[in-house]
Short mmCIF file of C-alpha atoms in Angstrom, two decimals:
data_model
loop_
_atom_site.label_atom_id
_atom_site.label_comp_id
_atom_site.label_asym_id
_atom_site.label_seq_id
_atom_site.Cartn_x
_atom_site.Cartn_y
_atom_site.Cartn_z
CA MET A 1 114.17 127.17 39.32
CA THR A 2 111.47 127.95 41.78
CA ASN A 3 111.15 124.28 42.65
CA MET A 4 114.91 124.04 43.18
CA VAL A 5 114.89 127.02 45.58
CA PHE A 6 111.97 125.52 47.46
CA THR A 7 113.82 122.22 47.74
CA ILE A 8 117.02 123.83 49.02
CA ARG A 9 115.08 125.92 51.54
CA SER A 10 113.18 122.86 52.65
CA LEU A 11 116.41 120.95 53.00
CA LYS A 12 117.91 123.74 55.11
CA LEU A 13 114.80 123.84 57.28
CA LEU A 14 114.87 120.08 57.65
CA CYS A 15 118.53 120.18 58.68
CA GLN A 16 117.78 122.88 61.23
CA MET A 17 114.94 120.81 62.67
CA VAL A 18 117.20 117.76 62.87
CA VAL A 19 119.87 119.77 64.69
CA ILE A 20 117.29 121.19 67.10
CA GLY A 21 115.84 117.74 67.64
CA MET A 22 119.28 116.29 68.32
CA SER A 23 120.00 119.12 70.75
CA MET A 24 116.75 118.50 72.61
CA ALA A 25 117.42 114.78 72.72
CA SER A 26 120.88 115.46 74.08
CA SER A 27 119.53 117.67 76.86
CA LEU A 28 116.59 115.46 77.73
CA GLY A 29 118.15 112.05 77.25
CA PHE A 30 117.07 109.16 75.06
CA SER A 31 114.50 106.66 76.25
CA ALA A 32 115.35 102.98 76.17
CA SER A 33 113.54 99.67 76.47
CA ARG A 34 113.85 97.38 79.48
CA SER A 35 116.18 95.07 77.60
CA ASP A 36 118.35 98.04 76.60
CA ILE A 37 118.45 99.19 80.22
CA GLN A 38 119.47 95.77 81.45
CA LYS A 39 122.24 95.52 78.86
CA LYS A 40 123.57 98.98 79.69
CA ILE A 41 123.63 98.40 83.45
CA THR A 42 125.19 94.96 83.01
CA GLN A 43 127.89 96.65 80.93
CA ILE A 44 128.44 99.26 83.65
CA LEU A 45 128.86 96.51 86.25
CA SER A 46 131.37 94.67 84.09
CA ASP A 47 134.01 97.26 85.00
CA PRO A 48 137.10 95.25 86.12
CA SER A 49 137.67 97.63 89.04
CA LEU A 50 134.49 96.24 90.67
CA LYS A 51 135.91 92.71 90.85
CA ASN A 52 136.38 92.55 94.63
CA MET A 53 133.32 94.62 95.46
CA GLN A 54 130.06 93.20 96.87
CA ILE A 55 127.11 94.73 95.07
CA GLY A 56 123.37 94.30 95.45
CA ILE A 57 120.92 96.14 93.19
CA GLN A 58 117.21 96.05 92.54
CA ALA A 59 114.99 98.47 90.61
CA THR A 60 111.24 97.83 90.40
CA SER A 61 108.46 99.53 88.48
CA LEU A 62 105.87 100.60 91.05
CA LYS A 63 103.09 100.83 88.46
CA ALA A 64 103.60 97.40 86.93
CA ASP A 65 105.12 95.87 90.08
CA GLU A 66 107.78 94.20 87.98
CA LYS A 67 111.54 94.21 88.27
CA VAL A 68 113.37 96.43 85.81
CA PHE A 69 116.85 95.31 86.85
CA GLU A 70 118.45 93.29 89.61
CA TYR A 71 121.93 92.13 90.48
CA HIS A 72 122.45 89.90 93.52
CA PRO A 73 119.32 91.45 95.09
CA ALA A 74 119.16 88.95 97.96
CA ASP A 75 122.76 89.40 99.13
CA LEU A 76 122.94 90.68 102.71
CA LEU A 77 125.22 93.71 102.75
CA LYS A 78 126.03 96.63 105.02
CA PRO A 79 123.43 99.30 104.17
CA ALA A 80 124.80 102.04 106.45
CA SER A 81 122.31 104.92 106.74
CA ASN A 82 119.81 103.29 104.39
CA VAL A 83 118.56 101.72 107.65
CA LYS A 84 117.01 105.14 108.32
CA LEU A 85 114.51 104.41 105.56
CA VAL A 86 113.13 101.62 107.74
CA THR A 87 113.17 103.67 110.95
CA THR A 88 111.44 106.72 109.49
CA LEU A 89 108.74 104.74 107.69
CA ALA A 90 107.98 102.78 110.86
CA ALA A 91 107.82 106.03 112.85
CA LEU A 92 105.43 107.60 110.35
CA LYS A 93 103.25 104.49 110.49
CA TYR A 94 103.18 103.92 114.25
CA LEU A 95 103.60 107.43 115.69
CA GLY A 96 101.84 109.19 112.82
CA PRO A 97 102.86 112.21 110.70
CA ASP A 98 101.28 114.60 113.22
CA TYR A 99 103.13 113.21 116.25
CA ARG A 100 104.93 115.86 118.31
CA PHE A 101 107.66 115.31 120.86
CA LYS A 102 106.98 116.96 124.20
CA THR A 103 108.98 118.60 126.96
CA LYS A 104 106.95 119.14 130.12
CA LEU A 105 107.49 121.39 133.12
CA TYR A 106 106.01 120.66 136.55
CA THR A 107 106.07 122.04 140.06
CA ASP A 108 105.31 120.47 143.41
CA GLY A 109 103.86 123.72 144.74
CA VAL A 110 100.16 124.36 145.32
CA ILE A 111 98.51 126.70 142.81
CA LYS A 112 97.41 129.45 145.18
CA ASN A 113 100.49 129.26 147.36
CA GLY A 114 103.11 127.87 144.97
CA VAL A 115 103.65 131.05 142.97
CA LYS A 116 103.34 134.33 144.83
CA ASN A 117 104.54 137.61 143.37
CA GLY A 118 106.47 135.67 140.76
CA ILE A 119 108.31 133.52 143.32
CA LEU A 120 107.91 129.76 143.30
CA GLN A 121 108.17 128.29 146.79
CA GLY A 122 108.97 124.81 145.56
CA ASN A 123 110.85 122.78 142.99
CA LEU A 124 110.79 123.11 139.22
CA TYR A 125 110.74 119.82 137.28
CA ILE A 126 111.61 119.40 133.60
CA LYS A 127 110.79 116.08 131.94
CA GLY A 128 111.99 115.15 128.48
CA PHE A 129 110.09 112.88 126.12
CA GLY A 130 112.81 112.31 123.54
CA ASP A 131 112.59 115.51 121.48
CA PRO A 132 115.58 115.21 119.12
CA LEU A 133 115.34 118.83 117.96
CA LEU A 134 115.20 120.68 121.26
CA VAL A 135 117.82 123.31 120.49
CA SER A 136 118.80 126.72 121.87
CA GLU A 137 116.04 128.56 120.01
CA GLN A 138 113.39 126.26 121.48
CA LEU A 139 114.91 126.63 124.96
CA TRP A 140 114.58 130.39 124.66
CA PHE A 141 110.89 130.10 123.77
CA LEU A 142 110.30 127.58 126.56
CA VAL A 143 111.88 129.80 129.22
CA ASN A 144 110.04 132.82 127.84
CA ASP A 145 106.75 130.91 128.15
CA LEU A 146 107.65 130.07 131.74
CA LYS A 147 108.17 133.74 132.52
CA ARG A 148 104.86 134.56 130.89
CA VAL A 149 103.15 132.13 133.29
CA GLY A 150 104.44 134.33 136.10
CA PHE A 151 107.72 132.81 137.28
CA GLN A 152 110.57 135.15 138.21
CA GLU A 153 112.38 133.12 140.84
CA VAL A 154 112.48 129.48 141.93
CA LYS A 155 113.36 128.96 145.58
CA GLY A 156 113.59 125.18 145.25
CA ASP A 157 115.71 122.86 143.12
CA LEU A 158 115.89 122.32 139.39
CA ILE A 159 114.96 118.66 138.90
CA LEU A 160 115.44 116.98 135.54
CA ASP A 161 113.69 113.75 134.55
CA ASP A 162 114.97 111.70 131.60
CA SER A 163 113.29 108.43 132.62
CA PHE A 164 111.31 108.20 129.36
CA PHE A 165 114.41 106.45 127.94
CA ASP A 166 116.75 103.92 129.48
CA LEU A 167 120.24 104.97 130.55
CA ILE A 168 122.14 103.29 127.72
CA ARG A 169 123.36 106.43 126.03
CA THR A 170 125.03 105.20 122.86
CA VAL A 171 124.75 102.37 120.37
CA ARG A 172 127.81 101.81 118.24
CA ASP A 173 128.88 98.81 116.19
CA GLY A 174 126.01 96.83 117.61
CA HIS A 175 127.21 97.06 121.19
CA PRO A 176 125.51 99.41 123.66
CA ALA A 177 127.87 101.33 125.89
CA ASN A 178 127.56 104.12 128.43
CA GLY A 179 130.39 106.02 126.76
CA ASN A 180 132.34 105.10 123.69
CA GLY A 181 135.15 107.64 123.73
CA ARG A 182 134.40 109.03 120.28
CA ASP A 183 133.79 112.75 120.23
CA ARG A 184 132.31 113.37 116.79
CA ALA A 185 128.87 114.94 116.52
CA TYR A 186 127.51 112.10 114.36
CA ASP A 187 128.01 109.75 117.32
CA ALA A 188 126.30 111.84 120.01
CA PRO A 189 124.86 110.10 123.09
CA LEU A 190 121.12 109.65 123.54
CA GLY A 191 118.78 110.89 126.24
CA ALA A 192 115.10 111.57 126.78
CA LEU A 193 116.03 115.12 127.79
CA SER A 194 118.60 116.22 125.25
CA VAL A 195 119.55 119.68 124.00
CA ASN A 196 121.35 120.77 120.83
CA PHE A 197 121.73 117.18 119.58
CA ASN A 198 123.96 116.62 122.64
CA THR A 199 126.72 118.46 120.85
CA THR A 200 128.60 121.69 121.29
CA THR A 201 129.99 123.99 118.61
CA VAL A 202 133.57 125.19 118.92
CA TYR A 203 134.54 128.35 117.03
CA VAL A 204 138.22 129.17 116.69
CA TYR A 205 139.31 132.62 115.48
CA PRO A 206 142.85 133.90 114.90
CA GLY A 207 144.32 136.03 117.66
CA SER A 208 145.27 139.68 117.36
CA ALA A 209 148.79 138.94 116.11
CA VAL A 210 151.07 136.12 114.97
CA GLY A 211 152.18 134.05 117.95
CA LYS A 212 149.19 135.04 120.07
CA LYS A 213 146.69 132.47 121.27
CA ALA A 214 143.76 131.85 119.00
CA ARG A 215 140.36 132.88 120.35
CA VAL A 216 138.04 129.99 121.23
CA VAL A 217 134.28 130.39 121.63
CA ILE A 218 131.87 127.68 122.79
CA ASP A 219 128.31 128.06 121.52
CA PRO A 220 126.12 128.15 123.41
CA ASP A 221 128.24 129.30 126.32
CA ASN A 222 127.61 127.16 129.41
CA THR A 223 129.18 125.88 132.62
CA TYR A 224 129.26 122.23 131.56
CA VAL A 225 131.81 122.51 128.73
CA LYS A 226 135.30 123.60 129.77
CA VAL A 227 138.04 124.75 127.40
CA ILE A 228 141.80 124.26 127.33
CA ASN A 229 143.24 126.48 124.61
CA ARG A 230 146.67 125.44 123.33
CA SER A 231 146.26 126.92 119.86
CA LYS A 232 148.36 129.65 118.27
CA THR A 233 147.94 132.27 115.58
CA LEU A 234 150.16 131.57 112.55
CA ARG A 235 151.50 133.73 109.74
CA ALA A 236 149.14 134.47 106.88
CA ASN A 237 149.12 132.00 103.98
CA THR A 238 150.33 129.11 106.15
CA SER A 239 148.39 125.88 106.57
CA LEU A 240 145.58 125.44 109.06
CA THR A 241 146.62 122.84 111.67
CA LEU A 242 143.85 123.19 114.23
CA ASP A 243 142.20 120.31 116.04
CA ALA A 244 139.62 120.12 118.82
CA SER A 245 139.26 117.01 120.96
CA ARG A 246 136.88 116.23 123.81
CA GLU A 247 138.18 114.93 127.14
CA ILE A 248 135.69 113.24 129.47
CA GLY A 249 135.51 114.36 133.10
CA LYS A 250 133.41 113.08 136.00
CA VAL A 251 130.68 115.69 135.63
CA SER A 252 131.71 117.69 132.57
CA ASP A 253 133.60 117.66 129.29
CA THR A 254 136.69 119.62 128.33
CA ILE A 255 137.40 120.74 124.78
CA ILE A 256 141.14 120.85 124.08
CA VAL A 257 142.08 123.04 121.13
CA THR A 258 145.54 122.53 119.63
CA GLY A 259 147.46 123.52 116.51
CA GLY A 260 147.44 126.80 114.66
CA ILE A 261 145.22 129.08 112.60
CA PRO A 262 146.58 131.59 110.05
CA LEU A 263 146.14 135.26 110.90
CA THR A 264 143.95 135.84 107.84
CA TYR A 265 141.80 132.72 108.30
CA PRO A 266 138.22 133.84 109.12
CA VAL A 267 137.05 131.08 111.49
CA LYS A 268 137.29 127.32 111.95
CA ARG A 269 134.26 125.48 113.30
CA PHE A 270 134.23 122.09 115.06
CA TYR A 271 131.24 120.05 116.24
CA ARG A 272 131.87 117.76 119.20
CA ASN A 273 129.50 115.59 121.21
CA ILE A 274 129.14 115.69 124.98
CA THR A 275 129.19 112.77 127.42
CA TYR A 276 126.41 113.42 129.96
CA PRO A 277 123.17 114.63 128.31
CA HIS A 278 121.33 115.24 131.61
CA LEU A 279 124.14 117.40 133.04
CA TYR A 280 124.50 119.29 129.77
CA ALA A 281 120.74 119.94 129.66
CA ALA A 282 120.78 121.26 133.23
CA ALA A 283 123.61 123.66 132.40
CA LEU A 284 121.87 124.95 129.29
CA PHE A 285 118.52 125.41 131.01
CA ARG A 286 120.21 127.39 133.76
CA ARG A 287 122.04 129.44 131.16
CA PHE A 288 118.79 130.42 129.45
CA PHE A 289 117.05 131.00 132.79
CA LYS A 290 119.79 133.45 133.73
CA GLU A 291 119.74 135.13 130.32
CA GLN A 292 116.04 135.92 130.74
CA GLY A 293 116.32 137.00 134.35
CA LEU A 294 114.77 133.90 135.94
CA SER A 295 116.80 132.61 138.89
CA VAL A 296 116.80 129.10 140.33
CA GLN A 297 118.16 129.15 143.88
CA GLY A 298 118.41 125.42 144.57
CA LYS A 299 120.71 122.71 143.27
CA ASN A 300 120.34 120.36 140.33
CA GLN A 301 118.73 116.99 140.90
CA PHE A 302 118.07 114.13 138.51
CA LYS A 303 115.06 111.97 139.32
CA GLU A 304 111.53 111.21 138.21
CA VAL A 305 108.70 113.70 138.52
CA PRO A 306 106.61 112.66 141.55
CA PRO A 307 102.94 111.81 140.97
CA TYR A 308 101.82 114.77 143.08
CA ALA A 309 103.63 117.35 140.92
CA ARG A 310 101.45 119.62 138.80
CA GLU A 311 102.02 120.16 135.09
CA ILE A 312 102.44 123.86 134.35
CA LEU A 313 103.80 124.01 130.81
CA VAL A 314 104.12 121.77 127.75
CA TYR A 315 106.44 122.56 124.87
CA GLU A 316 105.79 120.65 121.64
CA SER A 317 108.14 120.03 118.74
CA ARG A 318 107.29 120.47 115.11
CA PRO A 319 105.29 117.51 113.75
CA LEU A 320 106.99 114.28 112.76
CA ARG A 321 106.18 114.95 109.10
CA ILE A 322 108.75 117.78 109.24
CA LEU A 323 111.24 116.02 111.51
CA VAL A 324 111.71 113.04 109.18
CA GLY A 325 113.03 115.48 106.59
CA ASP A 326 115.53 116.85 109.09
CA LEU A 327 116.55 113.24 109.67
CA ASN A 328 116.83 111.81 106.15
CA LYS A 329 118.00 114.74 104.06
CA ILE A 330 121.13 115.29 106.16
CA SER A 331 121.25 111.73 107.57
CA ASN A 332 121.12 112.66 111.25
CA ASN A 333 122.07 109.63 113.37
CA PHE A 334 121.03 111.24 116.66
CA VAL A 335 117.50 112.00 115.44
CA ALA A 336 117.10 108.45 114.11
CA GLU A 337 118.13 106.82 117.39
CA GLN A 338 115.97 109.19 119.46
CA MET A 339 113.05 108.35 117.18
CA LEU A 340 113.66 104.63 117.64
CA LYS A 341 113.65 104.91 121.43
CA THR A 342 110.56 107.12 121.33
CA MET A 343 108.68 104.46 119.36
CA ALA A 344 109.80 101.96 122.00
CA ALA A 345 108.54 104.10 124.87
CA GLU A 346 105.23 104.95 123.19
CA LEU A 347 104.40 101.47 121.91
CA LYS A 348 105.99 99.27 124.58
CA GLN A 349 105.91 101.49 127.69
CA PRO A 350 108.79 103.56 129.11
CA PRO A 351 111.67 103.44 129.40
CA GLY A 352 112.31 103.37 125.69
CA SER A 353 115.31 101.31 124.70
CA THR A 354 117.12 100.39 121.52
CA ASP A 355 116.24 96.72 122.00
CA LYS A 356 112.52 97.52 122.31
CA GLY A 357 112.76 99.77 119.27
CA LEU A 358 114.47 97.08 117.22
CA SER A 359 111.71 94.62 118.09
CA ILE A 360 109.23 97.17 116.69
CA LEU A 361 111.25 97.45 113.46
CA GLN A 362 111.38 93.67 113.19
CA GLY A 363 107.62 93.44 113.63
CA PHE A 364 107.15 96.19 111.06
CA LEU A 365 109.31 94.42 108.49
CA GLN A 366 107.47 91.17 109.08
CA GLU A 367 104.12 92.94 108.69
CA ILE A 368 105.04 94.44 105.31
CA GLY A 369 106.39 91.15 103.98
CA VAL A 370 110.15 91.54 104.38
CA LYS A 371 111.42 88.08 105.18
CA ASP A 372 114.47 86.96 107.13
CA PRO A 373 117.38 86.90 107.11
CA TYR A 374 118.49 90.44 107.93
CA GLN A 375 120.14 92.05 110.93
CA LEU A 376 119.43 95.40 112.53
CA VAL A 377 121.39 96.58 115.57
CA ASN A 378 120.32 100.23 115.65
CA GLY A 379 118.01 102.69 113.97
CA SER A 380 120.54 104.94 112.25
CA GLY A 381 122.72 102.47 110.37
CA LEU A 382 125.84 103.63 112.22
CA SER A 383 127.21 100.12 112.51
CA ALA A 384 128.95 97.60 110.29
CA ASP A 385 126.79 94.91 111.95
CA ASN A 386 123.58 96.01 110.20
CA LYS A 387 122.81 93.74 107.24
CA MET A 388 120.04 94.07 104.65
CA SER A 389 119.58 93.28 100.98
CA SER A 390 118.64 95.64 98.18
CA ALA A 391 115.48 93.57 97.60
CA GLN A 392 114.44 94.07 101.23
CA LEU A 393 114.93 97.83 101.02
CA VAL A 394 112.88 97.94 97.82
CA GLU A 395 110.07 96.15 99.67
CA VAL A 396 110.20 98.89 102.31
CA LEU A 397 110.04 101.56 99.60
CA LYS A 398 107.14 99.77 97.89
CA TYR A 399 105.17 99.72 101.14
CA GLY A 400 105.77 103.43 101.63
CA TYR A 401 104.61 104.17 98.08
CA LYS A 402 101.38 102.19 98.49
CA ASN A 403 100.33 103.95 101.70
CA PHE A 404 99.18 107.48 100.98
CA GLY A 405 98.83 108.27 104.68
CA VAL A 406 102.62 108.36 104.99
CA PHE A 407 103.99 108.44 101.43
CA PRO A 408 104.04 112.21 100.77
CA GLU A 409 106.02 112.84 103.96
CA TYR A 410 108.20 109.78 103.44
CA MET A 411 109.27 110.67 99.92
CA ALA A 412 109.67 114.35 100.78
CA SER A 413 112.05 113.41 103.60
CA MET A 414 114.63 112.14 101.10
CA GLY A 415 117.22 114.25 99.36
CA ILE A 416 116.47 115.51 95.84
CA VAL A 417 119.32 114.43 93.58
CA GLY A 418 121.26 117.46 92.35
CA VAL A 419 119.26 119.81 94.58
CA ASP A 420 119.49 119.25 98.34
CA GLY A 421 120.50 116.98 101.21
CA THR A 422 123.37 114.53 100.97
CA VAL A 423 122.73 114.13 97.22
CA SER A 424 122.77 117.86 96.41
CA LEU A 425 126.00 117.70 94.40
CA ARG A 426 125.27 114.52 92.50
CA LEU A 427 124.14 114.41 88.86
CA GLN A 428 123.67 118.16 88.58
CA ASN A 429 122.78 119.43 85.10
CA THR A 430 121.73 115.97 83.91
CA VAL A 431 118.36 114.40 83.18
CA ALA A 432 118.50 112.87 86.66
CA GLN A 433 118.53 116.20 88.49
CA GLY A 434 115.24 116.65 90.33
CA ARG A 435 113.90 113.28 89.14
CA ILE A 436 115.19 111.19 92.03
CA ARG A 437 114.45 111.18 95.77
CA ALA A 438 117.07 109.15 97.57
CA LYS A 439 118.75 108.32 100.86
CA THR A 440 122.49 107.82 100.96
CA GLY A 441 124.38 105.44 103.22
CA SER A 442 128.06 105.81 104.03
CA LEU A 443 130.50 103.99 106.28
CA PHE A 444 134.06 102.86 105.71
CA GLY A 445 133.84 100.60 102.68
CA VAL A 446 130.11 101.21 102.24
CA SER A 447 128.14 103.32 99.80
CA ALA A 448 124.40 102.77 99.48
CA LEU A 449 121.67 104.67 97.70
CA SER A 450 117.96 103.86 97.79
CA GLY A 451 114.80 105.73 96.93
CA TYR A 452 112.39 106.68 94.15
CA LEU A 453 113.14 107.57 90.52
CA ASN A 454 110.89 109.11 87.90
CA THR A 455 111.86 108.02 84.37
CA LEU A 456 111.70 110.17 81.24
CA ASN A 457 108.55 108.22 80.40
CA ASN A 458 107.04 109.33 83.74
CA GLU A 459 107.25 105.88 85.33
CA THR A 460 108.14 105.69 89.02
CA LEU A 461 110.71 103.14 90.15
CA ALA A 462 111.76 102.05 93.62
CA PHE A 463 115.45 101.24 93.65
CA SER A 464 118.20 100.22 96.03
CA MET A 465 121.92 99.96 95.40
CA ILE A 466 124.25 98.71 98.14
CA MET A 467 127.98 98.52 97.53
CA ASN A 468 130.53 97.16 99.98
CA ASP A 469 134.14 97.74 98.99
CA PRO A 470 137.01 96.61 101.27
CA GLN A 471 139.18 99.27 99.61
CA ASP A 472 136.68 102.04 100.46
CA ARG A 473 136.72 103.59 96.98
CA THR A 474 133.84 105.96 97.62
CA GLU A 475 134.20 107.95 94.40
CA LEU A 476 134.19 104.77 92.34
CA MET A 477 131.08 103.42 94.09
CA GLN A 478 129.19 106.69 93.75
CA GLY A 479 130.25 107.03 90.13
CA ILE A 480 128.84 103.60 89.30
CA GLN A 481 125.61 104.45 91.13
CA ASP A 482 125.26 107.68 89.17
CA LYS A 483 125.76 105.90 85.84
CA ILE A 484 123.07 103.39 86.78
CA LEU A 485 120.67 106.15 87.82
CA LEU A 486 121.17 107.97 84.53
CA THR A 487 120.48 104.72 82.68
CA LEU A 488 117.31 104.03 84.67
CA CYS A 489 116.05 107.53 83.92
CA GLU A 490 116.06 106.61 80.20
CA LEU A 491 113.56 103.79 80.69
CA LYS A 492 110.50 103.84 78.44
#
């Protein structure tokens, strides 16, 4: 009898352990061999809905330097923002993780006579060196530093110098243009002296009563951006119909707000780019000068700082090691293109241009063993003319991994799957959450995902998946990518 009780208790305990083990396996995921992985991914890709889709995939073990899975890895496809993985790695290599963008202030006055009782009898020069993250907060600090030096009033002109870059402001679809007519923030123009990503924020609030005009606020307020408000306040519980478009003028931009906002709607926010970075910068500098009680009596001019001018102040950005995270995690096109032109100016002499920058990227790819053919037309990936293969992107990732001088910053710049960046909502509450650092790429008909993956067996993979779908089925493409990532995580 005693033996029987012991046996039953043992059996119960064994069953409990099996249940617990199954539960843990379910939460952690099962590991699988390479052949199992290949079979599973091949099965995933056999989905009939993928028939007309172009797909290139490669996943490589970084420890063993052997391919775990590949599917048309050499096919040249549109990688969209995965191009940023090339741009940021080249910038970390050539500019260095500690590189800081500068904005310099000069005067043509003489030290003992130039500033007297807080009054500058001369001109104030501001020269930009491509800082992509010079925003309102930094302008405030810069102007405050200028006041601390002793300036209260400038009798001369405000002269802005953006000669560190060329004057081709935008690069879209592979064709440079001085203005492309598109007003979205992701397509902002470039400039060596740029402020607030060369964008403006439009806030629209409901008016005081139904039928009244909505209230429109431009932030930061400035004299460059004009507003035409044609919007109305609608009844509560009606649909939001607001829109904000940007109309180009000769020396300014006008934001035209149309449609309606319900009375109970809190606020609608729009981000729109501006057309003339140098004019916008001048307006914003003057705005912050005025806010801090520093007056500039003269007019605005736009020309190079003369050799006889004296440097009086240097403002430095955060180091590049931080900026690459601002670039890759949210996929900032403006920062990528500014970085490309900065590399061009620093490595090939000013003015920095997209063409010079692309020649640097081409040399970089050649140096790390990425062979032709491929095609790069800009540094952000905002073009359907960019073409790379998944195998080429994996080579870029492998180079980053092998170079400790840049790898920590490079990997940290990518979004953490299920946690932050453009991959924050993907694969949450799965074994993949927190195990993958990746960069997304999105255009019409394009979904790409490349980065690093840590398997359940603690093996690090470099992977790249590029999908081009003429039907632009984004959810389908991302769903397939997520299934493949989950499968790769199971590798043992």
